[in-house]
XYZ file of C-alpha atoms in Angstrom:
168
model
C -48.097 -2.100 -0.158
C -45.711 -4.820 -0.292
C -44.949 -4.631 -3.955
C -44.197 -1.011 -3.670
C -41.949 -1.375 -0.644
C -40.162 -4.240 -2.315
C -39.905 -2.204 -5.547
C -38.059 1.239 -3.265
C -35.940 -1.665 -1.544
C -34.729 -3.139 -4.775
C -33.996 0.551 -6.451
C -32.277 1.968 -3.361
C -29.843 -1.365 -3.630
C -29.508 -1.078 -7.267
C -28.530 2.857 -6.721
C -25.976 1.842 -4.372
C -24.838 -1.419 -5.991
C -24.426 -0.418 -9.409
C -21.970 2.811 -9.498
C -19.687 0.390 -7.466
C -19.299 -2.320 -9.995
C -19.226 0.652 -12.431
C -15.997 1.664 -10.778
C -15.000 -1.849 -10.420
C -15.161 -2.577 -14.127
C -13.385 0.630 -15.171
C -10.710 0.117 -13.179
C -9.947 -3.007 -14.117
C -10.450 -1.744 -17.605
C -7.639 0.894 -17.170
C -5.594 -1.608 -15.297
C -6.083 -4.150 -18.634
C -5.264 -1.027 -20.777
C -2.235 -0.207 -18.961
C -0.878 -4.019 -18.873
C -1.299 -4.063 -22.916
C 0.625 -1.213 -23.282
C 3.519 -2.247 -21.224
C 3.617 -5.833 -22.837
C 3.334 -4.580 -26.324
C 6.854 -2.453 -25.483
C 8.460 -5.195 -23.995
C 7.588 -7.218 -27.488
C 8.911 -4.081 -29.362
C 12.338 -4.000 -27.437
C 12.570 -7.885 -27.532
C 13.794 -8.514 -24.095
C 13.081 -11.452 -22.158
C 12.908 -10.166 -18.767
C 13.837 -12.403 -15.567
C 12.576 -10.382 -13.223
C 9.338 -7.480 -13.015
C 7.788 -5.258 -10.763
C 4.508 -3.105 -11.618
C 2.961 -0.550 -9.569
C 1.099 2.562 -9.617
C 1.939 4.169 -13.620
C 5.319 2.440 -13.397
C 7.324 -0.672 -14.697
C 10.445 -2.391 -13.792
C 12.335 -5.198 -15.318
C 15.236 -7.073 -15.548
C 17.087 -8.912 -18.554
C 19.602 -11.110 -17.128
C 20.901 -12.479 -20.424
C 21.529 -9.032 -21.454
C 22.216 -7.765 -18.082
C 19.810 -4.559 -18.823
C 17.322 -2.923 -16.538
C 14.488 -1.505 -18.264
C 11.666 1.691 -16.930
C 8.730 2.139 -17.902
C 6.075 5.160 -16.955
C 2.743 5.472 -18.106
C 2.655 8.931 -19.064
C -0.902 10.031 -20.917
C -1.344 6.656 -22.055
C 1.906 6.964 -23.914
C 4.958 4.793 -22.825
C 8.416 6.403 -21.639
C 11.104 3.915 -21.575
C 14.816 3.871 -19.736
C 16.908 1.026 -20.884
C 19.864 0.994 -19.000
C 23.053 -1.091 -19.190
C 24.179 -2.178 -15.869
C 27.808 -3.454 -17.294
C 27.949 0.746 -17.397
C 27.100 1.086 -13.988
C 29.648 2.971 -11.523
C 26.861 3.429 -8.676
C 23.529 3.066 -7.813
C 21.798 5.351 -5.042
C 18.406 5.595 -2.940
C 17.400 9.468 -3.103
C 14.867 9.692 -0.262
C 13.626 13.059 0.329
C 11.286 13.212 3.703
C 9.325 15.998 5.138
C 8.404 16.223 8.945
C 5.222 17.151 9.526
C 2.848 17.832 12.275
C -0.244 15.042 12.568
C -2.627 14.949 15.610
C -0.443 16.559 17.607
C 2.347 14.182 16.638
C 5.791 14.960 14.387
C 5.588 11.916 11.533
C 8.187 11.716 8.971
C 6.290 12.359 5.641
C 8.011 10.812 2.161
C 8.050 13.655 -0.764
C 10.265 11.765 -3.192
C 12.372 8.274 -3.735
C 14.538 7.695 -6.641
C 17.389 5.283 -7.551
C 20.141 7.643 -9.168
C 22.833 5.795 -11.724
C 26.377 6.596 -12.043
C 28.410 5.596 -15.202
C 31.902 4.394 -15.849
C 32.803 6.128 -18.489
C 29.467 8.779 -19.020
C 29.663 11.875 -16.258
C 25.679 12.036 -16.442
C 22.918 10.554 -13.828
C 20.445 8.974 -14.764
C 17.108 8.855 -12.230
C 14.607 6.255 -11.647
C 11.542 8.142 -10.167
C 9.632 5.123 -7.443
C 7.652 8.210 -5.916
C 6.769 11.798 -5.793
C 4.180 13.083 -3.563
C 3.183 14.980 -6.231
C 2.465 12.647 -8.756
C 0.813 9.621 -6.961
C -1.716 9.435 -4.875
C -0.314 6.964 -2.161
C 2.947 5.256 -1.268
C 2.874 1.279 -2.729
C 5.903 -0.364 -0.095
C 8.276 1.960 -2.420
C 11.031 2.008 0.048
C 11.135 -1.918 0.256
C 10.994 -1.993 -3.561
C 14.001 0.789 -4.089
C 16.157 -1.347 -1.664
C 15.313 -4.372 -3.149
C 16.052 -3.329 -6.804
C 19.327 -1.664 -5.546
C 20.345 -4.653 -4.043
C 19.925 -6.793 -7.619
C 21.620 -3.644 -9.768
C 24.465 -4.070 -7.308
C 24.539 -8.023 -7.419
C 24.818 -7.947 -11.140
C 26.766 -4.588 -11.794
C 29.408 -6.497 -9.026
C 29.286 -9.777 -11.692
C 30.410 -7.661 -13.974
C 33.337 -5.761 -12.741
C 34.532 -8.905 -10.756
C 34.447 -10.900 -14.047
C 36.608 -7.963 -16.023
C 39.220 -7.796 -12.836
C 39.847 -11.809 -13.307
C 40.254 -11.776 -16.632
């Protein structure tokens, strides 16, 4: 009696134990995947990059030697990549886009969308960084703090720039 008891104890845990570290393993298998395929890009467009960010499907870096920013997006397992110049930079922008909507009796402020948008000097074209769309990712990842913070470093270094040419 005890043998078979210990034997339905041991399964049931083993049922319930092993799909988890199933999970575990394949997302840290994607997550492996993912980080490959940025670095091998980054190898490919030999940049050394001061600064990076990675969240969700997404990539951020910055080149401070060549004052660049670079984007990445996992897309399909294939990798879409921005390079942009900040010495072209006129502006940078947050895009928020919010929704209100009704929870629990309660109006809450819902974010659809948040983008940095580019300006150039001399180019009339923008040029958008996507951070989030409520359509493509599942949950929000401290995007806001992240859009500010990058803004903030594309206007230090876009302002090095243009001071630098006005001295001259």
């Amino acid at each position: 009696m005890k043998i078979s008891m210990s034997t339905i104890y041991i399964i049931t845990t083993l049922f319930c134990v092993l799909p988890c570290i199933y999970f575990i393993f394949i997302g840290k298998n994607n997550t492996n995947k993912k980080d490959k395929l940025f670095k091998d890009t980054l190898k490919d467009e030999n940049v050394s990059l001061s600064l990076t960010e990675q969240w969700s499907n997404k990539f951020l870096g910055f080149d401070e030697s060549k004052n660049m920013l670079l984007f990445m997006k996992l897309i399909n397992q294939e990798v879409s990549l921005l390079k942009i110049d900040l010495n072209q930079i006129k502006s940078c922008q947050i895009n928020k886009k919010t929704r209100d909507v009704k929870k629990e009796n309660k109006m809450q402020t819902e974010l659809q969308s948040l983008s940095l948008e580019f300006q150039f000097l001399k180019k009339n074209e923008i040029i958008t960084l996507n951070f989030y769309d409520i359509n493509d990712d599942f949950s929000q990842d401290l995007e806001i703090e992240r859009a500010e913070k990058w803004q903030a470093l594309i206007e230090q270094n876009k302002s090095k720039i243009t001071s630098n040419r006005s001295a001259a």
